Coordinates of C-alpha atoms in Angstrom, one line a residue:
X20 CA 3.1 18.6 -11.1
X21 CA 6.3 18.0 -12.7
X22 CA 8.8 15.0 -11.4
X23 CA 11.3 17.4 -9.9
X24 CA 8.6 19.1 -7.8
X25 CA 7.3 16.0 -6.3
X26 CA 10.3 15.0 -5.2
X27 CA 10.5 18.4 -3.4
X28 CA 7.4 18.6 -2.5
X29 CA 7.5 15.1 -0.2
X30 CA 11.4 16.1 0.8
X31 CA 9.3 18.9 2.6
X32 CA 6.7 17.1 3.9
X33 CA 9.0 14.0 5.3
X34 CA 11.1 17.7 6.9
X35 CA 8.4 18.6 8.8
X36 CA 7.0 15.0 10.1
X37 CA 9.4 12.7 9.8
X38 CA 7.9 9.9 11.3
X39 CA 3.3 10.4 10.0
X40 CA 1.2 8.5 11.9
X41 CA -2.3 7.4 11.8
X42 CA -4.2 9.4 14.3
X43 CA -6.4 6.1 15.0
X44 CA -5.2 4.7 18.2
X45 CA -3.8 0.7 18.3
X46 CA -1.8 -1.3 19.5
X47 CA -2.1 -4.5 17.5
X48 CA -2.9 -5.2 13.9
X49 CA -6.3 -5.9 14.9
X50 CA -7.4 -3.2 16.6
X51 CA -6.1 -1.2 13.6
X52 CA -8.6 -2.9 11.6
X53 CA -11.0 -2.3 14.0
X54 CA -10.5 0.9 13.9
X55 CA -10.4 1.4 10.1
X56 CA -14.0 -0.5 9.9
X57 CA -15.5 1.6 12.3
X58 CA -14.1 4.5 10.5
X59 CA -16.4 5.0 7.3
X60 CA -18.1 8.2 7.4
X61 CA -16.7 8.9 11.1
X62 CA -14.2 11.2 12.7
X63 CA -10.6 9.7 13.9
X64 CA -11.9 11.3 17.1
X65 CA -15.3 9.8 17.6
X66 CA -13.4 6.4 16.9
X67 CA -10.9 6.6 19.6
X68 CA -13.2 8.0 22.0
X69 CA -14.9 4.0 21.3
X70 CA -12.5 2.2 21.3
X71 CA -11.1 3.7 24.1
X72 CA -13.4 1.8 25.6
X73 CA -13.9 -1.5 23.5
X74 CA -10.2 -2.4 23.3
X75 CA -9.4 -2.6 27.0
X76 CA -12.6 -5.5 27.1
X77 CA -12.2 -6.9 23.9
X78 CA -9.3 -6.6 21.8
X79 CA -9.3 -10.2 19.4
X80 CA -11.2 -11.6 17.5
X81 CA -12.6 -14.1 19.9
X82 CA -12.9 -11.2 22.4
X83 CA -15.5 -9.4 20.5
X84 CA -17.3 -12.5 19.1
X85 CA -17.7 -13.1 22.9
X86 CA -19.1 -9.9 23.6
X87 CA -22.1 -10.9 21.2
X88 CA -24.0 -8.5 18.6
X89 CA -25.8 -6.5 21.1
X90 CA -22.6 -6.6 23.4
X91 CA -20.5 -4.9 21.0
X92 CA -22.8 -2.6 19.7
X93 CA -23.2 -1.1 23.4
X94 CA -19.9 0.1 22.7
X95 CA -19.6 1.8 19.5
X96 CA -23.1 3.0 19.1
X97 CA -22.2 6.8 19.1
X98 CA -20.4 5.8 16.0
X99 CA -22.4 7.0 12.6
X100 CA -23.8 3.8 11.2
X101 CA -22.7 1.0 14.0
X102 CA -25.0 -1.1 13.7
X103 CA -24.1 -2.3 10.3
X104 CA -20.6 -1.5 11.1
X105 CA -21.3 -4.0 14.2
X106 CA -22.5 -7.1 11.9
X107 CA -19.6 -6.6 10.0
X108 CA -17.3 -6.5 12.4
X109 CA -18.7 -9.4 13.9
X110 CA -18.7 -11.7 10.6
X111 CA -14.7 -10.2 10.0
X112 CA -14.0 -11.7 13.3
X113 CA -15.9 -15.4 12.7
X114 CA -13.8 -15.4 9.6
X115 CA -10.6 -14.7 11.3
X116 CA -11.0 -17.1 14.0
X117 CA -12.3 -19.8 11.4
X118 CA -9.9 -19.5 8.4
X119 CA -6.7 -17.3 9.7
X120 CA -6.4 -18.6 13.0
X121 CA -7.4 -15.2 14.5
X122 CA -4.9 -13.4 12.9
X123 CA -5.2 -10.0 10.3
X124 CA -4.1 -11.5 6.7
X125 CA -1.4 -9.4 4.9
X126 CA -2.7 -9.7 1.5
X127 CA -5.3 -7.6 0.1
X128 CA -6.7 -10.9 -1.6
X129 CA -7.4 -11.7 2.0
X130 CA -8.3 -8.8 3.2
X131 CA -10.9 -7.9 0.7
X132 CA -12.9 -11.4 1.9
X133 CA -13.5 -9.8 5.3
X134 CA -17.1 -8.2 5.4
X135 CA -17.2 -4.1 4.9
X136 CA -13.5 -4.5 4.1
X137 CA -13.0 -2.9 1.1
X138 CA -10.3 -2.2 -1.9
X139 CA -9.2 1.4 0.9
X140 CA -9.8 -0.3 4.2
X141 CA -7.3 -3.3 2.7
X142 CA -4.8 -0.4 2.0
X143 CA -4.7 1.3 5.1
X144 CA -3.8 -2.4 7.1
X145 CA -1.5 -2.8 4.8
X146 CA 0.4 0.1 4.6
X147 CA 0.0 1.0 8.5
X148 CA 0.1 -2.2 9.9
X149 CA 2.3 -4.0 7.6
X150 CA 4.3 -1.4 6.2
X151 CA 3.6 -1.9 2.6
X152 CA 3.6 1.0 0.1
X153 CA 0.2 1.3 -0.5
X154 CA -2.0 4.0 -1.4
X155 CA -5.4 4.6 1.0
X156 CA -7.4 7.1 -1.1
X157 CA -10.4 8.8 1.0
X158 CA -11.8 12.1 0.5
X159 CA -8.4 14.0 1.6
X160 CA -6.1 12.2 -0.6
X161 CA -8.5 12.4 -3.4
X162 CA -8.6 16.3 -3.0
X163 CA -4.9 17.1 -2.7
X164 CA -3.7 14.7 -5.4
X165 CA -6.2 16.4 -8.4
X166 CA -6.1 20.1 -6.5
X167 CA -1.9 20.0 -6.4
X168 CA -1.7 18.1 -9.9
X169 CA 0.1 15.6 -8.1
X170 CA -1.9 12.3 -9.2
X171 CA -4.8 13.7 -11.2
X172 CA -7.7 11.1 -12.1
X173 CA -11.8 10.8 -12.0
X174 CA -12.4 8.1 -9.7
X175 CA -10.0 7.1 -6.4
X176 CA -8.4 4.4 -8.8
X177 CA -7.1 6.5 -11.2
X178 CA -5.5 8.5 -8.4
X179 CA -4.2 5.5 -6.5
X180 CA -2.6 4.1 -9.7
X181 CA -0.9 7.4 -10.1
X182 CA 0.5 8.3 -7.2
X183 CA 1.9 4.5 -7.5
X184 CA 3.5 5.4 -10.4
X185 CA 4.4 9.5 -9.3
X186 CA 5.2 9.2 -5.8
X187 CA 9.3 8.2 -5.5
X188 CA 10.5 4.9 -4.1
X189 CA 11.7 6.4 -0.8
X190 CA 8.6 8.2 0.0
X191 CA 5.7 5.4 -0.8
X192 CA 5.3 4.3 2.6
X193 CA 4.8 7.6 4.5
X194 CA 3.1 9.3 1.5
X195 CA -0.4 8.3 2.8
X196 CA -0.5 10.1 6.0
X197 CA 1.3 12.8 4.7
X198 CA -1.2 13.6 2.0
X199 CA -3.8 12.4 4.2
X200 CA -2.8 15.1 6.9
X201 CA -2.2 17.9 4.4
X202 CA -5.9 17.6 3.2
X203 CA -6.9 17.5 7.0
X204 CA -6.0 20.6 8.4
X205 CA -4.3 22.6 5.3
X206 CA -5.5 21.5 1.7
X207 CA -9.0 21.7 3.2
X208 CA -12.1 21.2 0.7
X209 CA -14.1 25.0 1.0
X210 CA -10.7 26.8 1.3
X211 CA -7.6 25.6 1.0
X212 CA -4.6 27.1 3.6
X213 CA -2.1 27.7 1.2
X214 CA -0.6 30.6 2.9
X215 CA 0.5 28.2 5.8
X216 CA 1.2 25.6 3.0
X217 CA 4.9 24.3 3.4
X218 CA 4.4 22.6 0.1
X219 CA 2.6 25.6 -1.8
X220 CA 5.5 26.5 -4.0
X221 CA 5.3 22.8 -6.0
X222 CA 2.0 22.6 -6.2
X223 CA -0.5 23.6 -9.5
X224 CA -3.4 25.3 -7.6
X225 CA -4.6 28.5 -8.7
X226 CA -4.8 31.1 -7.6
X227 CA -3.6 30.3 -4.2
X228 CA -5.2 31.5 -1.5
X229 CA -4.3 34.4 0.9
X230 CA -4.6 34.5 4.6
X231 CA -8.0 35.9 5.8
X232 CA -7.1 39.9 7.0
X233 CA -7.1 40.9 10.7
X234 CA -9.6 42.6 12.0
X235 CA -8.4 46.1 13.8

C-alpha cells in the first residue's frame, strides 16, 4: 500500500468512528487488564458477560486475591481455559500488591513481568489504558495488515514494527481498534466484505470480493 493511500485509508476510518473503542468493558486500568488476560482464545462477549459479574465483587488486586483461587475461578469458569487464566491472574495480582503498590505499571518492561502477560497483552494496556501508540497484533490485525498490504510481515513482529513505521503520527493511537474492528466484522478471514468496505479502494486485495446475489 502506497504512503498516500494509507493516509487515506485511516482519514476514512477515523470518518466513520471517530472515537474506536475496545469492546471489553472497564472502568479502571485494572479491570482492563483483567479483561485482556481473560481474553486469550475468548470472545469480547463471553468476557463481559464474566466480568459482568466479577467486577462489581472484586475489582483490585487485593479484591481478587481475597476471593482465593477457587473463589475467582467460580466466576470466570465459562471462559475457555480459566483455570490457567485463574492462577495467573492470581500471581499478576500478588505481584501488584507486592511490588507496584496495587497499581497497573505503564511500561511494558513492567508489564511483561506479570504472569500470562505477554509482548500483545502489554500493548493493549498500554495503548487503551494509557494512551500510548502501540500496536496490539492478534489474529484481526495480523490479517488486515498482510491482506490490504498495509504492514506486510511473517510473524506479528514484523507486522507490529511496520505499522510503527507505516501508520502516520496522527493516527497511531486509534489505529489498533480500527484495524482491529475492520478485521471483526468486514476484513473477515473465509471471506472478506469488501463490497461494504469503506476502505476497499486503498487497499491491495485481489480480486475483491462481490456481495453474495439475492435470492428471488
Amino acid at each position: 500500500m502506497k504512503k498516500n493511500d494509507i493516509e487515506h485509508f485511516f482519514a476514512t476510518l477515523r470518518e466513520a468512528n471517530p472515537e474506536p473503542r475496545t469492546e471489553l468493558e472497564y472502568s479502571s486500568n485494572f479491570e482492563l487488564l483483567t479483561a485482556v488476560l481473560l481474553s486469550a482464545q475468548a470472545t469480547d462477549v463471553g468476557v463481559n458477560k464474566a466480568t459482568r459479574k466479577l467486577f462489581p465483587v472484586a475489582n483490585t488486586p487485593q479484591a481478587i486475591l481475597d476471593l482465593g483461587l477457587e473463589g475467582l475461578e467460580s466466576y470466570i469458569k465459562t471462559i475457555g481455559l480459566y483455570r490457567s487464566k485463574a492462577k495467573h491472574l492470581m500471581e499478576t495480582c500478588r505481584i501488584l500488591v507486592e511490588q507496584f503498590n496495587g497499581e497497573v505499571p505503564s511500561t511494558r518492561e513492567a508489564l511483561e513481568t506479570l504472569p500470562g502477560v505477554g509482548r500483545k497483552t502489554a500493548n493493549v494496556v498500554l495503548n487503551v489504558g494509557f494512551g500510548q501508540p502501540t500496536m496490539a497484533v492478534d489474529t484481526h490485525i495480523f490479517r488486515v495488515s498482510n491482506r490490504t498490504g498495509l504492514a506486510p510481515g511473517k510473524t506479528p513482529l514484523e507486522v507490529e514494527k511496520q505499522l510503527l513505521k507505516r501508520v502516520p503520527a496522527e493516527y497511531a493511537v486509534n489505529s489498533h481498534h480500527w484495524l482491529i474492528l475492520l478485521g471483526r466484522y468486514v476484513c473477515q478471514a473465509r471471506k472478506p466484505k469488501c463490497w461494504e468496505c469503506l476502505v476497499s479502494p486503498y487497499c491491495d486485495f485481489k480480486p475483491k470480493t462481490e456481495a453474495p446475489a439475492r435470492k428471488s
